[in-house]
């Protein structure tokens, strides 16, 4: 990306969420609290899974990578947002803006397919429990995870490559709080029709392929659960996939609302609210969803706390 070939402007200016200083202070405190919870929650989840041998299973292998993605996802967006809320400096360099966009798309697309892998894991666990250890081998888990990162890299590279061909000659003001695709497309002074189609195809294919995988997995899961005669067996089967299903609903709901719509329906206020939710709030919610609704994680956390308390008493 040669800046001189793509824009005559040295920097972009991120307008942010609001011009009110009082509201900025409130948002800064709120987002800082959310970010701290996000870091502590996701790092804690990774450490608990890594240190507890009982959690060295395919489901928690995927969950540890989900926590890593959420931590990285939030870190790409939130610190710059906090800086914009507390300082008068709203500038972001051309290269920094496209770097932020690259990692944002990369991590988001990777999470889509990681959630698909987790849905397949739940499908095998419920529909083929006897073959689960054989099917969900370490090799397959690593392949699914690597494939998720590879698809994320491909999608992100395609997106940034298309965006880097744009020219920005009239304005450098981005009406958003981070470098997202839609507001930057709106900023370009060249025809963006072909690029919009390409980005829509790539983003739409990523979302639809992962959603189809998740939907097929859960249709099979529901069919299997309905065949279970005992109420306790049904409840146990539902509990094993409830957390993942809730996480999928929250993540995909806001993503579809924001991106799988015509560019003419772009609304700054509505899109910013949705963007705040999936870039800042959702990475905080995932560790809470998977820990509060999961007995194994809660038991592992309880054992870790008891072990720490015991070591203190010995001292």
XYZ file of C-alpha atoms in Angstrom:
315
model
C 0.000 0.000 0.000
C 1.569 3.205 -1.164
C -0.002 6.084 0.691
C 0.816 8.656 -1.944
C -0.890 6.558 -4.618
C -4.019 6.092 -2.539
C -4.540 9.363 -0.717
C -3.241 12.897 -0.587
C -4.062 13.088 3.118
C -1.437 12.134 5.725
C -3.901 10.978 8.400
C -7.502 10.060 9.027
C -9.578 11.632 11.781
C -11.869 9.385 13.822
C -14.927 11.367 14.904
C -15.694 8.926 17.709
C -18.979 8.298 19.471
C -19.926 11.740 20.807
C -18.809 15.371 21.066
C -20.075 15.828 24.632
C -17.203 15.873 27.150
C -19.457 14.579 29.941
C -20.639 11.661 27.819
C -17.062 10.954 26.711
C -15.971 10.669 30.351
C -18.824 8.287 31.165
C -18.070 6.161 28.092
C -14.361 6.147 28.924
C -15.014 4.794 32.428
C -17.526 2.245 31.109
C -15.332 1.015 28.254
C -12.257 0.881 30.507
C -14.172 -1.277 33.002
C -15.433 -3.539 30.214
C -11.927 -3.852 28.750
C -10.415 -4.778 32.133
C -13.106 -7.421 32.647
C -12.463 -8.670 29.099
C -8.718 -9.021 29.707
C -9.119 -10.651 33.121
C -11.923 -12.944 31.945
C -10.240 -14.196 28.775
C -6.739 -14.486 30.256
C -8.268 -16.262 33.254
C -10.140 -18.668 30.980
C -6.972 -19.479 29.011
C -4.979 -20.086 32.223
C -7.685 -22.259 33.805
C -7.908 -24.442 30.686
C -4.119 -24.643 30.336
C -3.429 -25.487 33.993
C -6.296 -27.931 34.579
C -5.660 -31.351 33.027
C -9.360 -32.259 33.233
C -10.115 -29.463 30.795
C -7.690 -30.707 28.137
C -10.526 -31.777 25.834
C -11.519 -30.647 22.316
C -14.298 -28.342 23.560
C -11.961 -26.453 25.891
C -9.207 -26.452 23.286
C -11.523 -24.471 21.020
C -12.696 -22.360 23.940
C -9.117 -21.340 24.778
C -8.648 -20.141 21.195
C -11.987 -18.307 21.375
C -10.744 -16.502 24.478
C -7.506 -15.609 22.690
C -9.455 -14.230 19.715
C -11.776 -12.208 21.965
C -8.822 -10.780 23.874
C -7.043 -9.823 20.648
C -10.262 -8.560 19.042
C -10.965 -6.208 21.940
C -7.339 -5.039 22.112
C -7.360 -4.061 18.435
C -10.305 -1.684 18.975
C -10.729 -0.631 22.616
C -7.387 1.076 23.505
C -7.621 3.407 20.490
C -11.265 4.111 21.362
C -10.285 4.962 24.948
C -7.546 7.267 23.669
C -10.036 9.077 21.444
C -12.455 9.548 24.339
C -9.868 11.072 26.678
C -7.693 13.161 24.373
C -8.320 15.834 21.782
C -6.156 13.913 19.324
C -8.480 12.029 16.975
C -5.909 11.308 14.289
C -4.911 7.870 13.101
C -2.329 7.349 10.387
C -3.222 5.784 7.068
C -1.112 2.703 7.788
C -2.415 2.353 11.362
C -5.990 2.613 10.129
C -5.568 -0.150 7.572
C -3.625 -2.274 10.060
C -6.503 -1.968 12.538
C -8.959 -2.888 9.784
C -6.843 -5.890 8.771
C -6.736 -7.412 12.253
C -10.378 -6.549 12.894
C -11.506 -8.510 9.819
C -8.951 -11.276 10.401
C -10.028 -11.929 13.996
C -13.741 -11.590 13.218
C -13.653 -14.039 10.287
C -11.513 -16.467 12.284
C -14.001 -16.395 15.152
C -16.842 -17.215 12.748
C -15.217 -20.473 11.681
C -13.976 -21.277 15.172
C -17.597 -21.079 16.369
C -18.469 -23.435 13.488
C -15.789 -25.856 14.676
C -17.208 -25.698 18.192
C -20.691 -26.463 16.809
C -19.305 -29.523 14.996
C -17.619 -30.599 18.231
C -20.976 -30.404 20.063
C -22.624 -32.332 17.207
C -20.153 -35.210 17.523
C -20.372 -35.192 21.339
C -24.181 -35.481 21.372
C -24.953 -37.408 18.183
C -21.958 -39.801 18.203
C -20.785 -39.918 21.841
C -19.132 -43.359 21.542
C -16.976 -42.237 18.604
C -16.250 -38.790 20.053
C -12.665 -39.515 21.276
C -11.782 -41.006 17.893
C -13.464 -38.410 15.666
C -12.385 -35.330 17.631
C -8.723 -36.258 17.654
C -5.956 -33.792 18.446
C -5.039 -33.730 14.768
C -8.585 -32.797 13.681
C -8.896 -30.112 16.378
C -5.615 -28.534 15.291
C -6.633 -28.752 11.614
C -9.993 -27.067 12.266
C -8.326 -24.325 14.288
C -5.591 -23.767 11.702
C -8.229 -23.704 8.959
C -10.173 -21.034 10.869
C -7.090 -18.816 11.111
C -6.233 -19.436 7.450
C -9.718 -18.453 6.259
C -9.579 -15.370 8.486
C -6.229 -14.404 6.974
C -7.536 -14.885 3.419
C -10.690 -12.860 4.035
C -8.766 -10.053 5.706
C -6.107 -9.908 2.993
C -8.794 -9.724 0.293
C -10.673 -6.994 2.171
C -7.622 -4.793 2.798
C -6.278 -5.353 -0.721
C -9.569 -4.083 -2.191
C -9.744 -1.150 0.230
C -6.133 -0.127 -0.466
C -7.086 0.640 -4.074
C -9.392 3.457 -2.988
C -8.500 7.133 -3.343
C -9.243 9.679 -0.624
C -9.083 13.228 -1.934
C -11.836 15.343 -0.407
C -12.145 14.428 3.246
C -10.177 12.485 5.846
C -12.915 12.419 8.505
C -14.120 8.902 9.411
C -17.574 9.014 10.981
C -16.913 6.117 13.329
C -14.842 5.243 16.394
C -12.582 2.765 14.559
C -11.484 1.990 11.008
C -14.394 -0.084 9.777
C -15.139 -0.907 6.155
C -18.426 0.971 5.615
C -17.392 4.471 6.814
C -14.098 4.278 4.888
C -15.917 3.245 1.718
C -18.214 6.239 2.223
C -15.129 8.465 2.478
C -13.635 7.489 -0.877
C -13.915 9.853 -3.843
C -13.710 6.999 -6.369
C -16.388 4.548 -7.524
C -16.656 1.844 -4.862
C -19.351 -0.305 -6.492
C -17.084 -3.179 -7.581
C -15.166 -3.146 -4.307
C -18.419 -3.185 -2.305
C -19.614 -6.217 -4.276
C -16.331 -8.046 -3.694
C -16.302 -7.294 0.034
C -19.990 -8.246 0.323
C -19.329 -11.581 -1.406
C -16.334 -12.385 0.813
C -18.028 -11.296 4.058
C -21.344 -12.876 3.094
C -19.694 -16.170 2.135
C -17.826 -16.279 5.446
C -20.953 -15.622 7.485
C -23.211 -17.941 5.489
C -20.769 -20.874 5.329
C -20.196 -20.753 9.073
C -23.912 -20.240 9.796
C -24.866 -23.190 7.580
C -22.363 -25.393 9.415
C -23.726 -24.269 12.783
C -27.357 -24.659 11.660
C -26.875 -28.172 10.258
C -25.015 -29.208 13.423
C -27.763 -27.918 15.703
C -30.596 -29.388 13.615
C -28.909 -32.788 14.020
C -28.353 -32.106 17.735
C -32.015 -31.145 18.248
C -33.166 -34.238 16.373
C -30.996 -36.436 18.600
C -32.109 -34.716 21.808
C -35.805 -35.184 20.937
C -35.187 -38.934 20.665
C -33.860 -39.084 24.253
C -36.559 -40.497 26.511
C -35.403 -39.318 29.948
C -35.892 -35.696 31.012
C -32.512 -35.652 32.774
C -30.810 -36.893 29.602
C -32.404 -34.125 27.547
C -31.445 -31.508 30.114
C -27.836 -32.728 30.172
C -27.637 -32.676 26.369
C -29.096 -29.161 26.217
C -26.693 -27.905 28.885
C -23.649 -29.048 26.905
C -24.477 -26.733 23.996
C -26.485 -23.918 25.653
C -23.441 -21.694 26.265
C -22.171 -22.052 22.715
C -25.621 -21.414 21.240
C -25.999 -18.240 23.318
C -22.533 -17.020 22.257
C -23.352 -17.706 18.597
C -26.663 -15.826 18.808
C -25.038 -12.732 20.345
C -22.044 -12.666 17.951
C -23.865 -13.393 14.692
C -26.885 -11.234 15.507
C -24.890 -8.013 15.614
C -22.571 -9.016 12.755
C -25.474 -9.730 10.387
C -27.272 -6.533 11.395
C -24.174 -4.469 10.643
C -22.693 -6.019 7.511
C -25.225 -8.019 5.518
C -27.197 -4.937 4.503
C -27.011 -2.606 1.485
C -24.620 0.308 1.966
C -27.499 2.766 1.398
C -29.074 1.605 4.669
C -25.927 2.532 6.600
C -26.915 4.546 9.672
C -24.191 6.099 11.800
C -26.067 5.911 15.093
C -27.447 2.384 14.710
C -24.210 0.986 13.294
C -22.124 2.532 16.063
C -24.340 0.974 18.736
C -24.084 -2.438 17.048
C -20.333 -1.972 16.555
C -19.798 -1.093 20.227
C -21.670 -4.234 21.161
C -19.728 -6.760 19.071
C -16.280 -5.102 19.296
C -16.256 -4.134 22.983
C -19.104 -5.879 24.827
C -19.195 -9.355 23.219
C -15.504 -10.157 23.981
C -16.362 -9.516 27.640
C -19.531 -11.637 27.540
C -18.030 -14.834 26.099
C -15.871 -15.791 29.118
C -18.807 -14.967 31.408
C -21.206 -17.081 29.328
C -18.884 -20.073 29.189
C -17.797 -19.884 32.832
C -21.092 -19.103 34.589
C -23.026 -21.728 32.615
C -20.348 -24.430 32.734
C -19.975 -26.650 35.803
C -16.539 -27.962 34.770
C -15.086 -24.447 34.471
C -16.669 -23.394 37.766
C -15.317 -26.530 39.478
C -11.841 -25.922 38.022
C -11.940 -22.311 39.217
C -13.126 -23.426 42.662
C -10.285 -25.965 42.937
C -7.771 -23.313 41.891
C -9.085 -20.930 44.558
C -8.998 -23.653 47.224
C -5.460 -24.611 46.243
C -4.359 -20.983 46.462
C -6.073 -20.580 49.846
C -4.390 -23.774 51.080
C -0.937 -22.547 50.001
C -1.556 -19.286 51.887
C -2.451 -21.132 55.068
C 0.710 -23.258 54.822
C 2.781 -20.093 54.680
